[in-house]
Amino acid sequence: MLLEREEELGVMADLLAGVGSSGGRVVLVRGEAGIGKSALVRDVVEKHRAESFVLFGSCDDLLTPQPLGAFWEMARGETTLSQPLENGDRRAVMGILLDLLSRGLRSTVLVIEDTQWADEATLDVIKYLGRRIARTSGLLLLTYRDGEVDYDHPLRQVIGELPPEVLVRIHLDGLSRHAIADLAGTADRDIEEILALTNGNPLFVTEVLASGVENVPTSIQDSVLARAAKLSPEARQVLDLASVIPGEAELSLIMSILSPAREQLTECSRQGLLQVGEDGVSFHHELTRRSIESVLFPLDRRRLNQLVLTDLAGRADPARLVHHAHEAEDVDSIIEYGPRAARAAMAIESHREAAAHFRFLEPYLDRFSDNERAAIVDDWARTEYYLISSESADILARAIALYRSTGNDVGLASALTFAVRVNEINGRPGPAEAASQEAITILESHPVSAALAVAVSQRAWLMKMRGDGSRAVEIAERAIELAEETGDEPSLINALITKGHVAFRSGDPAGLRVLEEARSRAERAGVPFEETLAMLNMAEVAAEHRDLERAGELSQQARDAAARHEIRINEEAASAHYAKVLDWKGEWAAAEDTALEAASAHHSRVLDSQPEQATGESSANEAPGYVLFYSQLVAEQVLGTLQARQGRPAALSTLTGIWRRADAGNEMQVLLPSAAGLAEYKWLNGEHDPVLAARFREVLDDTRRLTFPWSAGWLAYWLWMLGELSDAPEGIAEPYRLVIEGRPIEAATIWDTKGMPYERGLALMHGDDKARLEALEVFETLGATAVAVKLRRALRAEGVAVPRGRGRQTRRHAAGLTARQAEVLELLVEGLSNTEIADRLFVSPRTVETHVSAVLTKLDCSTRKEAAVRARAEGLISVNDGHPRA
């Protein structure tokens, strides 16, 4: 019987009873090790097993976790999972699990324990299911140790991205002195001393009471060792061997190494140390295993791990073999199995685990041949790139240098081709250009190959990024010919993406069909990076044409697909574009939340000085700095413009930083909106910067901008507002041209049709008094306070009768707290610190600091206390739902 868990059991029982009618939920059960998380979950599940289909899985504390490890355990009870897991088909695994959760007659409960050790593939499955669970009739129960899930832990990031309304948080506390007394029964023990020692931790209390020693042990380890001391030497050998195997040890493995008698296994079981099943042996708790393992002599620990490694060699998952090889200090086995484990993780797109294996191999790289070392470092760099790691460019430079040293031209050309994208995305146009030219030069000296098709396709992409549409299409056509000749489908797909993007962006509807063909080909070919890239390009072009419905739908589809395949760089880019769509639609609160999450997802350390790393060479004058990835740039553009329109102090630094990085990268699709955002700020604040205005004119005069009529129009409009333009430039989008030509009402009608209220307000601002008053209403409704104040002053200066401004309460609703900011406000009212709020919401303290600042600004409050008082007085906080809070 569980003591003092009635409330938590009641909550979970209610969830199980009502899940069919209210929709699925994600239940987070957290607490310190030994607090009783597993016992709680198993107790409630056992009581309701008749009404539910239950699958259990657990994550093990391996050196590097086994990809999808928890679901291999579930496959024992749901055999349809077995084949997809063996094939590394993560999409099929997700589909099967979602179908199980969606069963109508009997709800499904998926339990994943110890998710603090979950591999990235498992976390992505959790995120996929969590985002869709409201549409199901199942429960996803996750247990984890809160002490091991810090602010940067991947699990925290995953939970933070799940819809708040589907989450039920249960935090387990220690037992009271009364519960400890009940456990002790008639035993003559000092309850106060036990409580002081264990803090009520049920496992610790049980160990203390069961240890049989006269004095209270000074640690959980003392208690476990006291029981282990009662074993016979033969049984202790079994216990020691099991202690070096995280998770469940196969009974056949134990028998193969030690051949113990059944009595010795039973002896360990009777002491409450091991659980012996039909096929496996495991400790009752991970803390118990670690207590035994930690007292092994180093020589014995290495010997036991070597025995396990030898027995499992050739038949176990390579990640497990690497773990035992590391513990055995068997360098030869690390070298043998490490690359296999990394590439096995790459094969199922578990990039975080792959990167961990590659990093672990780094000290041993000199044990490989030069060509093997180059290939390993090359794969490592690609893995880091997909994770949006700041180290990807530097690691790739090492691979390039290794290929040069070995004279491996084909390997060198392949790495240089990949360096084109890595450098360009990281704001290094010079190295990207050099890498592209060298790769093609090398490959053209060899017979026509798929590698040449890839390099030419990548060059077409580079020209597209630079805004040279005609050159991009010309090169893409050549890449398509090479790809068809060599049968290289990925390079053909990439060339189609470039060709379709440029055509659609230039106004040719056939371009969309080309992009759809690329996406369809990628899906059939099983190349998820290209599939999500095609979807992302479709979203980008739809956004450039201000087709908001299509852009929003495609951005979300691209984001979800990239999340399924663990392609972080495309997932974040799609999220950033969706934030921009929300901005245009006037859904500023949601736009801010989405952009903030995308912008804070990564801060990538690269080099401001644009070192020539594409050639594998470096400069003595290189200096560290920060360059934003493209997705972060887009997200920061949204945040910066919203800050400017709402009169927030952070706007200038945000927009200036974006412009500096965009100007260094020289990509027209980034330059135009970045320049427009800073120009808008200058107009709002009445600032004049001749040097900056001249640079903005140079951008607008660049012929590359002709393929970006809407972005160019946005910049042209703000230059016109600043007095830097008198006539509408050639080729800008119609509504911008109409305003500059003195036809603002026609422009406003176009913006209204497109569903872009802020742009409509700006157009109306140039009409007659009635139109300008309507514009004022638009700005105040949106919460564009800085724009509204500027317009209100201008109207009053001209003698126009202006209605009173909205009161504080109305402005609050107009400007609006975002969903996340509303959560932060509730926790401020509770008196929580930033650190405590971060812990509650699964975000970093830095993110909380940003939200708190926004809350104070929007509520016109100078202190946290003032915000809390106003929140209570004006009813800005909601009533707790009654569930235990984490």
XYZ file of N, CA and C in Angstrom, residues 38-190:
459
model
N 7.694 5.455 -9.778
C 7.312 4.198 -10.445
C 6.229 3.474 -9.660
N 6.360 3.478 -8.345
C 5.366 2.789 -7.512
C 3.990 3.414 -7.690
N 3.931 4.737 -7.758
C 2.655 5.421 -7.943
C 2.027 5.041 -9.275
N 2.827 5.137 -10.342
C 2.301 4.847 -11.673
C 1.836 3.402 -11.771
N 2.648 2.478 -11.283
C 2.295 1.070 -11.400
C 1.085 0.721 -10.534
N 0.954 1.366 -9.398
C -0.190 1.094 -8.540
C -1.495 1.503 -9.226
N -1.527 2.716 -9.770
C -2.774 3.178 -10.376
C -3.073 2.419 -11.656
N -2.035 2.071 -12.404
C -2.255 1.320 -13.647
C -2.783 -0.073 -13.354
N -2.210 -0.718 -12.340
C -2.671 -2.064 -11.985
C -4.135 -2.049 -11.557
N -4.533 -1.021 -10.837
C -5.916 -0.938 -10.370
C -6.898 -0.733 -11.517
N -6.415 -0.173 -12.618
C -7.312 0.144 -13.735
C -6.932 -0.628 -15.001
N -6.181 -1.706 -14.840
C -5.721 -2.447 -16.008
C -6.881 -3.041 -16.800
N -7.971 -3.358 -16.129
C -9.112 -3.964 -16.816
C -9.731 -3.000 -17.823
N -9.670 -1.680 -17.541
C -10.276 -0.711 -18.448
C -9.294 -0.147 -19.461
N -8.009 -0.439 -19.317
C -6.997 0.206 -20.151
C -6.006 -0.808 -20.703
N -5.456 -0.475 -21.862
C -4.362 -1.235 -22.451
C -3.076 -0.501 -22.095
N -2.183 -1.159 -21.381
C -1.011 -0.480 -20.826
C 0.272 -1.035 -21.431
N 1.149 -0.127 -21.832
C 2.485 -0.498 -22.304
C 3.517 0.262 -21.476
N 4.496 -0.473 -20.959
C 5.570 0.118 -20.163
C 6.870 0.136 -20.954
N 7.610 1.213 -20.797
C 8.956 1.312 -21.330
C 9.790 2.122 -20.377
N 11.084 1.875 -20.356
C 11.953 2.642 -19.464
C 13.229 3.017 -20.192
N 13.849 4.089 -19.731
C 15.102 4.579 -20.301
C 16.240 4.217 -19.358
N 17.338 3.736 -19.906
C 18.458 3.269 -19.093
C 19.594 4.278 -19.078
N 20.368 4.220 -18.007
C 21.467 5.156 -17.805
C 22.736 4.633 -18.467
N 22.711 4.554 -19.795
C 23.897 4.155 -20.535
C 24.782 5.362 -20.797
N 26.040 5.104 -21.148
C 26.959 6.186 -21.479
C 26.338 7.088 -22.543
N 25.815 6.478 -23.599
C 25.007 7.167 -24.605
C 23.764 6.322 -24.807
N 22.566 6.872 -24.596
C 21.348 6.058 -24.625
C 21.123 5.361 -25.958
N 20.463 4.205 -25.888
C 20.086 3.481 -27.094
C 18.927 4.205 -27.761
N 19.030 4.529 -29.057
C 17.929 5.212 -29.743
C 16.622 4.428 -29.642
N 15.551 5.133 -29.277
C 14.213 4.552 -29.141
C 14.181 3.420 -28.117
N 15.086 3.493 -27.125
C 15.237 2.399 -26.171
C 13.961 2.014 -25.458
N 13.162 2.986 -25.016
C 11.950 2.680 -24.254
C 10.952 1.879 -25.083
N 10.928 2.107 -26.390
C 9.913 1.470 -27.229
C 10.270 0.031 -27.591
N 11.555 -0.317 -27.489
C 11.932 -1.731 -27.640
C 11.282 -2.556 -26.536
N 11.245 -1.991 -25.337
C 10.597 -2.687 -24.224
C 9.089 -2.781 -24.453
N 8.481 -1.734 -24.966
C 7.046 -1.774 -25.264
C 6.715 -2.809 -26.330
N 7.676 -3.042 -27.229
C 7.424 -3.976 -28.327
C 7.153 -5.398 -27.834
N 7.554 -5.695 -26.601
C 7.253 -7.024 -26.059
C 5.741 -7.215 -25.884
N 5.051 -6.107 -25.595
C 3.617 -6.198 -25.409
C 2.820 -5.759 -26.623
N 3.476 -5.114 -27.574
C 2.811 -4.668 -28.800
C 3.734 -5.005 -29.971
N 3.527 -6.184 -30.529
C 4.469 -6.723 -31.526
C 4.498 -5.917 -32.818
N 3.467 -5.104 -33.074
C 3.494 -4.303 -34.304
C 4.627 -3.275 -34.298
N 5.200 -3.025 -33.126
C 6.314 -2.081 -33.036
C 7.641 -2.707 -33.445
N 7.728 -4.023 -33.407
C 9.014 -4.704 -33.571
C 9.669 -4.418 -34.917
N 8.936 -4.618 -36.003
C 9.534 -4.454 -37.328
C 9.959 -3.017 -37.605
N 9.104 -2.026 -37.324
C 9.561 -0.634 -37.529
C 10.789 -0.283 -36.707
N 10.878 -0.808 -35.482
C 12.062 -0.538 -34.664
C 13.297 -1.166 -35.275
N 13.170 -2.385 -35.768
C 14.312 -3.056 -36.391
C 14.751 -2.333 -37.659
N 13.778 -1.747 -38.372
C 14.099 -1.032 -39.608
C 14.538 0.405 -39.356
N 14.457 0.844 -38.094
C 14.790 2.239 -37.788
C 13.791 3.214 -38.373
N 12.527 2.778 -38.533
C 11.489 3.604 -39.150
C 10.745 4.369 -38.059
N 11.265 5.532 -37.700
C 10.689 6.299 -36.610
C 9.267 6.769 -36.935
N 9.036 7.120 -38.190
C 7.702 7.584 -38.569
C 6.657 6.502 -38.324
N 6.997 5.247 -38.667
C 6.051 4.147 -38.446
C 5.814 3.927 -36.953
N 6.880 4.050 -36.143
C 6.736 3.907 -34.691
C 5.779 4.965 -34.163
N 5.958 6.207 -34.605
C 5.071 7.296 -34.162
C 3.629 7.010 -34.558
N 3.440 6.541 -35.790
C 2.091 6.268 -36.267
C 1.399 5.173 -35.478
N 2.135 4.105 -35.169
C 1.555 2.995 -34.403
C 1.157 3.467 -33.001
N 2.049 4.211 -32.360
C 1.758 4.685 -31.001
C 0.587 5.655 -30.984
N 0.505 6.540 -31.990
C -0.618 7.465 -32.038
C -1.929 6.708 -32.268
N -1.889 5.677 -33.115
C -3.085 4.854 -33.335
C -3.518 4.158 -32.043
N -2.537 3.674 -31.284
C -2.857 3.015 -30.021
C -3.532 3.987 -29.057
N -2.999 5.197 -28.978
C -3.583 6.195 -28.082
C -4.982 6.624 -28.530
N -5.276 6.428 -29.801
C -6.559 6.881 -30.350
C -7.641 5.817 -30.300
N -7.351 4.658 -29.757
C -8.364 3.618 -29.667
C -9.583 4.120 -28.902
N -10.771 3.760 -29.392
C -11.985 4.298 -28.800
C -12.590 3.466 -27.693
N -12.558 2.124 -27.814
C -13.271 1.286 -26.858
C -12.524 1.125 -25.547
N -11.223 1.070 -25.612
C -10.408 0.835 -24.420
C -9.207 1.765 -24.475
N -9.116 2.666 -23.525
C -8.052 3.659 -23.576
C -6.684 3.013 -23.435
N -5.710 3.635 -24.082
C -4.324 3.163 -24.019
C -3.516 4.070 -23.102
N -2.690 3.452 -22.287
C -1.796 4.190 -21.403
C -0.360 3.795 -21.762
N 0.420 4.775 -22.201
C 1.833 4.550 -22.486
C 2.645 5.123 -21.334
N 3.432 4.285 -20.694
C 4.238 4.706 -19.548
C 5.706 4.660 -19.954
N 6.384 5.783 -19.836
C 7.836 5.834 -20.090
C 8.498 6.331 -18.810
N 9.289 5.460 -18.205
C 9.920 5.794 -16.930
C 11.353 6.289 -17.132
N 11.787 7.098 -16.175
C 13.150 7.643 -16.165
C 13.472 8.389 -17.461
N 12.575 9.278 -17.863
C 12.798 10.000 -19.115
C 13.929 11.017 -19.024
N 14.503 11.209 -17.854
C 15.696 12.052 -17.777
C 16.860 11.421 -18.537
N 16.760 10.113 -18.820
C 17.800 9.415 -19.580
C 17.348 9.119 -21.015
N 16.249 9.677 -21.445
C 15.713 9.363 -22.772
C 16.651 9.856 -23.865
N 16.768 9.051 -24.900
C 17.536 9.460 -26.068
C 16.716 10.462 -26.877
N 17.370 11.107 -27.831
C 16.695 12.162 -28.572
C 15.561 11.631 -29.433
N 15.736 10.444 -30.006
C 14.661 9.878 -30.818
C 13.424 9.635 -29.960
N 13.615 9.134 -28.754
C 12.488 8.924 -27.840
C 11.837 10.251 -27.476
N 12.648 11.276 -27.219
C 12.091 12.589 -26.889
C 11.290 13.158 -28.050
N 11.737 12.911 -29.262
C 10.978 13.406 -30.409
C 9.646 12.682 -30.554
N 9.628 11.393 -30.223
C 8.361 10.664 -30.238
C 7.419 11.247 -29.173
N 7.976 11.535 -27.997
C 7.169 12.144 -26.923
C 6.582 13.472 -27.396
N 7.407 14.298 -28.037
C 6.929 15.587 -28.520
C 5.851 15.403 -29.583
N 6.074 14.470 -30.492
C 5.096 14.200 -31.547
C 3.755 13.774 -30.951
N 3.802 12.829 -30.016
C 2.561 12.350 -29.399
C 1.917 13.427 -28.538
N 2.744 14.163 -27.786
C 2.213 15.186 -26.893
C 1.482 16.296 -27.621
N 1.957 16.643 -28.806
C 1.308 17.706 -29.570
C -0.052 17.267 -30.121
N -0.268 15.956 -30.201
C -1.505 15.447 -30.810
C -2.398 14.719 -29.823
N -1.965 14.620 -28.585
C -2.663 13.741 -27.643
C -4.060 14.234 -27.298
N -4.308 15.533 -27.427
C -5.646 16.054 -27.110
C -6.704 15.444 -28.020
N -6.297 14.990 -29.209
C -7.257 14.396 -30.152
C -7.438 12.898 -29.934
N -6.775 12.351 -28.910
C -6.834 10.917 -28.652
C -7.641 10.643 -27.385
N -7.725 9.359 -27.044
C -8.399 8.972 -25.798
C -7.435 8.203 -24.901
N -6.163 8.601 -24.950
C -5.142 7.885 -24.183
C -4.352 8.794 -23.268
N -3.504 8.179 -22.466
C -2.613 8.906 -21.561
C -1.174 8.565 -21.867
N -0.330 9.565 -21.805
C 1.112 9.379 -21.902
C 1.684 9.765 -20.548
N 2.159 8.771 -19.782
C 2.684 8.995 -18.431
C 4.202 8.987 -18.472
N 4.794 10.077 -18.038
C 6.245 10.216 -18.041
C 6.732 10.424 -16.613
N 7.726 9.648 -16.195
C 8.351 9.895 -14.898
C 9.771 10.390 -15.118
N 10.207 11.272 -14.238
C 11.587 11.744 -14.349
C 12.047 12.336 -13.029
N 13.348 12.362 -12.870
C 13.962 12.942 -11.675
C 14.184 14.429 -11.917
N 13.495 15.255 -11.154
C 13.611 16.682 -11.400
C 15.008 17.207 -11.111
N 15.727 16.591 -10.197
C 17.069 17.067 -9.881
C 18.062 16.893 -11.009
N 17.739 16.002 -11.968
C 18.655 15.748 -13.079
C 18.220 16.462 -14.357
N 17.095 17.157 -14.309
C 16.589 17.853 -15.496
C 16.789 19.345 -15.293
N 17.968 19.839 -15.692
C 18.268 21.250 -15.490
C 17.728 22.068 -16.660
N 18.094 23.354 -16.685
C 17.481 24.263 -17.654
C 17.819 23.911 -19.099
N 18.963 23.304 -19.338
C 19.357 22.987 -20.705
C 19.054 21.539 -21.077
N 18.417 20.804 -20.183
C 18.151 19.393 -20.460
C 17.141 19.267 -21.599
N 17.387 18.366 -22.554
C 16.466 18.211 -23.699
C 15.033 17.893 -23.284
N 14.844 17.148 -22.192
C 13.489 16.816 -21.753
C 12.721 18.082 -21.392
N 13.373 19.006 -20.713
C 12.726 20.263 -20.337
C 12.278 21.019 -21.588
N 13.111 21.025 -22.614
C 12.757 21.725 -23.845
C 11.557 21.074 -24.515
N 11.518 19.748 -24.497
C 10.390 19.040 -25.114
C 9.098 19.357 -24.376
N 9.114 19.266 -23.050
C 7.910 19.539 -22.268
C 7.463 20.980 -22.477
N 8.428 21.890 -22.579
C 8.095 23.290 -22.780
C 7.396 23.566 -24.097
N 7.536 22.653 -25.075
C 6.910 22.846 -26.381
C 5.546 22.170 -26.490
N 5.128 21.456 -25.447
C 3.828 20.801 -25.495
C 2.729 21.785 -25.108
N 1.519 21.619 -25.655
C 0.423 22.528 -25.301
C 0.155 22.488 -23.801
N 0.148 23.618 -23.118
C -0.052 23.621 -21.651
C -1.339 22.948 -21.215
N -2.381 23.017 -22.054
C -3.675 22.483 -21.639
C -3.707 20.956 -21.571
N -2.716 20.271 -22.173
C -2.734 18.800 -22.119
C -1.864 18.264 -20.983
N -1.136 19.158 -20.311
C -0.194 18.717 -19.288
C -0.844 18.642 -17.911
N -0.578 17.545 -17.215
C -0.957 17.403 -15.811
C 0.334 17.103 -15.049
N 0.687 17.980 -14.129
C 1.963 17.854 -13.429
C 1.731 17.329 -12.015
N 2.471 16.296 -11.659
C 2.372 15.724 -10.313
C 3.780 15.681 -9.724
N 3.950 16.368 -8.606
C 5.245 16.388 -7.923
C 5.112 15.631 -6.607
N 5.965 14.656 -6.383
C 5.883 13.821 -5.179
C 6.827 14.350 -4.105
N 6.281 14.497 -2.899
C 7.074 14.931 -1.750
C 7.372 13.735 -0.846
N 8.238 13.972 0.131
C 8.602 12.907 1.064
C 7.485 12.581 2.039
N 7.628 11.448 2.726
C 6.629 11.005 3.691
C 6.736 11.814 4.993
N 5.627 11.910 5.683
C 5.606 12.587 6.971
C 6.096 11.639 8.062
N 6.296 12.154 9.278
C 6.720 11.312 10.402
C 5.655 10.262 10.722
N 4.378 10.607 10.494
C 3.319 9.635 10.775
C 3.397 8.440 9.827
N 3.679 8.697 8.562
C 3.802 7.609 7.595
C 5.027 6.751 7.905
N 6.109 7.394 8.304
C 7.315 6.640 8.660
C 7.037 5.753 9.871
N 6.291 6.279 10.828
C 5.937 5.498 12.012
C 5.092 4.283 11.618
N 4.172 4.468 10.658
C 3.369 3.342 10.187
C 4.241 2.270 9.555
N 5.249 2.702 8.781
C 6.151 1.739 8.148
C 6.996 1.012 9.187
N 7.420 1.751 10.204
C 8.276 1.144 11.225
C 7.500 0.144 12.074
N 6.188 0.345 12.210
C 5.373 -0.566 13.012
C 5.800 -0.552 14.464
N 6.043 -1.733 14.984
C 6.417 -1.850 16.400
C 7.917 -1.760 16.625
N 8.668 -1.613 15.539
C 10.124 -1.552 15.689
C 10.524 -0.350 16.537
N 11.529 -0.581 17.361
C 11.997 0.475 18.258
C 13.005 1.343 17.501
N 12.497 2.285 16.722
C 13.378 3.130 15.922
C 13.067 4.592 16.220
N 14.071 5.447 16.068
C 13.920 6.880 16.304
C 13.337 7.513 15.039
